[in-house]
XYZ file of C-alpha atoms in Angstrom:
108
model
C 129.208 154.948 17.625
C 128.659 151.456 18.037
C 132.278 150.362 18.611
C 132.965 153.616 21.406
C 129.999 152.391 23.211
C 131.337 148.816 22.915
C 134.578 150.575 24.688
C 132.333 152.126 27.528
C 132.738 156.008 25.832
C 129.344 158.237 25.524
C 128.336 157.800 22.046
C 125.141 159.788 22.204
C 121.724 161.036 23.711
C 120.808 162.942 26.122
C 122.937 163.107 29.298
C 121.360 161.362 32.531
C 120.619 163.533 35.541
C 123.902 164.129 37.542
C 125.913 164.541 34.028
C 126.551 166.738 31.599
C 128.580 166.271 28.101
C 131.841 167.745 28.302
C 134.665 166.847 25.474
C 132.609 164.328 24.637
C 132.574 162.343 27.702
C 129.911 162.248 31.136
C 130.802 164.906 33.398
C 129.249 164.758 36.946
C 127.820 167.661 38.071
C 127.667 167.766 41.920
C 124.812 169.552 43.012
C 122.745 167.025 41.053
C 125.233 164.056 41.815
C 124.148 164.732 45.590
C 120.542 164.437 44.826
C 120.710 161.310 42.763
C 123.073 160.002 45.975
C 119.878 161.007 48.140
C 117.449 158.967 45.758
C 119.659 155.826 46.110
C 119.864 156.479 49.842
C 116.053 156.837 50.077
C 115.132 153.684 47.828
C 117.736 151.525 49.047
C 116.132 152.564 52.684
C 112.208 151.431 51.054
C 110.898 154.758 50.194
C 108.579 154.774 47.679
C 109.221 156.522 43.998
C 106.591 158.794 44.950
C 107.664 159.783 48.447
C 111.060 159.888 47.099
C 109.559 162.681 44.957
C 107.746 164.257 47.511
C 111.056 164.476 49.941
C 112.656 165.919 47.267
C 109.865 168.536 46.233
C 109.872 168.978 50.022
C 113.659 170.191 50.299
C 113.877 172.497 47.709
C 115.154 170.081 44.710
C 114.266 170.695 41.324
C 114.036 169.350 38.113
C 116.977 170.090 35.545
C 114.092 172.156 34.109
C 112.959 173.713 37.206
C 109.931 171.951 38.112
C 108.371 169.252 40.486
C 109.679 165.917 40.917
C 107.347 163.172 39.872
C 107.479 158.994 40.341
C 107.946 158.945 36.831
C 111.782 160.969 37.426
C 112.519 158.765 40.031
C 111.902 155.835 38.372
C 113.842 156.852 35.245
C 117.040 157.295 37.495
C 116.328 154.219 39.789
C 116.529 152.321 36.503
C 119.826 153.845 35.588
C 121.427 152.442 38.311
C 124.411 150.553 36.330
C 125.165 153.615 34.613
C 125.443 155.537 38.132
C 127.731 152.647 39.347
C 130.350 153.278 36.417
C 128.830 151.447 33.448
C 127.597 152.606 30.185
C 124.500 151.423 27.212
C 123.933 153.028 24.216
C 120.654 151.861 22.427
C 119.726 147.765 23.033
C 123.455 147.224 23.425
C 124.563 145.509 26.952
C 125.578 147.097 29.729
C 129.874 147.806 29.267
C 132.325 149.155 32.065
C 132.419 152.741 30.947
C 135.085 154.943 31.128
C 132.844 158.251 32.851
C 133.518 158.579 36.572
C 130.631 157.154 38.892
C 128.399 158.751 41.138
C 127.592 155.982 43.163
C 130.983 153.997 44.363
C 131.012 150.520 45.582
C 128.882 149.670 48.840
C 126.236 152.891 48.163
């Protein structure tokens, strides 16, 4: 595991929102792709976690398990952003270049 990490390849865990496994490797799944985009957008812009949460409770986004958005879910993405920009961690490992497509691309 440790040496397909060290290559930037998903070597375990839980996939982040906007993913999902597939062949063993981070597939995006859009309709959560475009929310995480909106996060990003709403953060970079000054929002606040929890009004980030709120906007999204407020248009009709859910959780992967169908419930309210919290601070706490934004935070956990907002603190993912190098693995939304195209790089990849497994356990206290540094951040690598992964090889999974990213969500956000350069300049978002």
């Amino acid at each position: 595991r440790k040496i397909k990490a060290a290559a930037g390849g998903y070597s375990g865990g839980r996939a982040p929102y906007g993913y999902k496994i597939s062949e063993g490797q981070y597939e995006i799944i859009e309709e959560e792709a475009e929310m995480v985009r909106k996060i990003f957008e709403l953060l970079d812009d000054g929002t606040t976690l929890t009004d980030t949460a709120e906007w999204l409770n407020d248009n009709g986004y859910k959780t992967r398990n169908g419930k309210r958005f919290y601070a706490s879910h934004i935070k956990a993405i907002r603190d993912n952003r190098p693995l939304y920009e195209g790089m990849y961690k497994y356990g206290k490992m540094d951040w690598v270049k992964g090889v999974h497509e990213p969500i956000l691309k350069e300049g978002e």
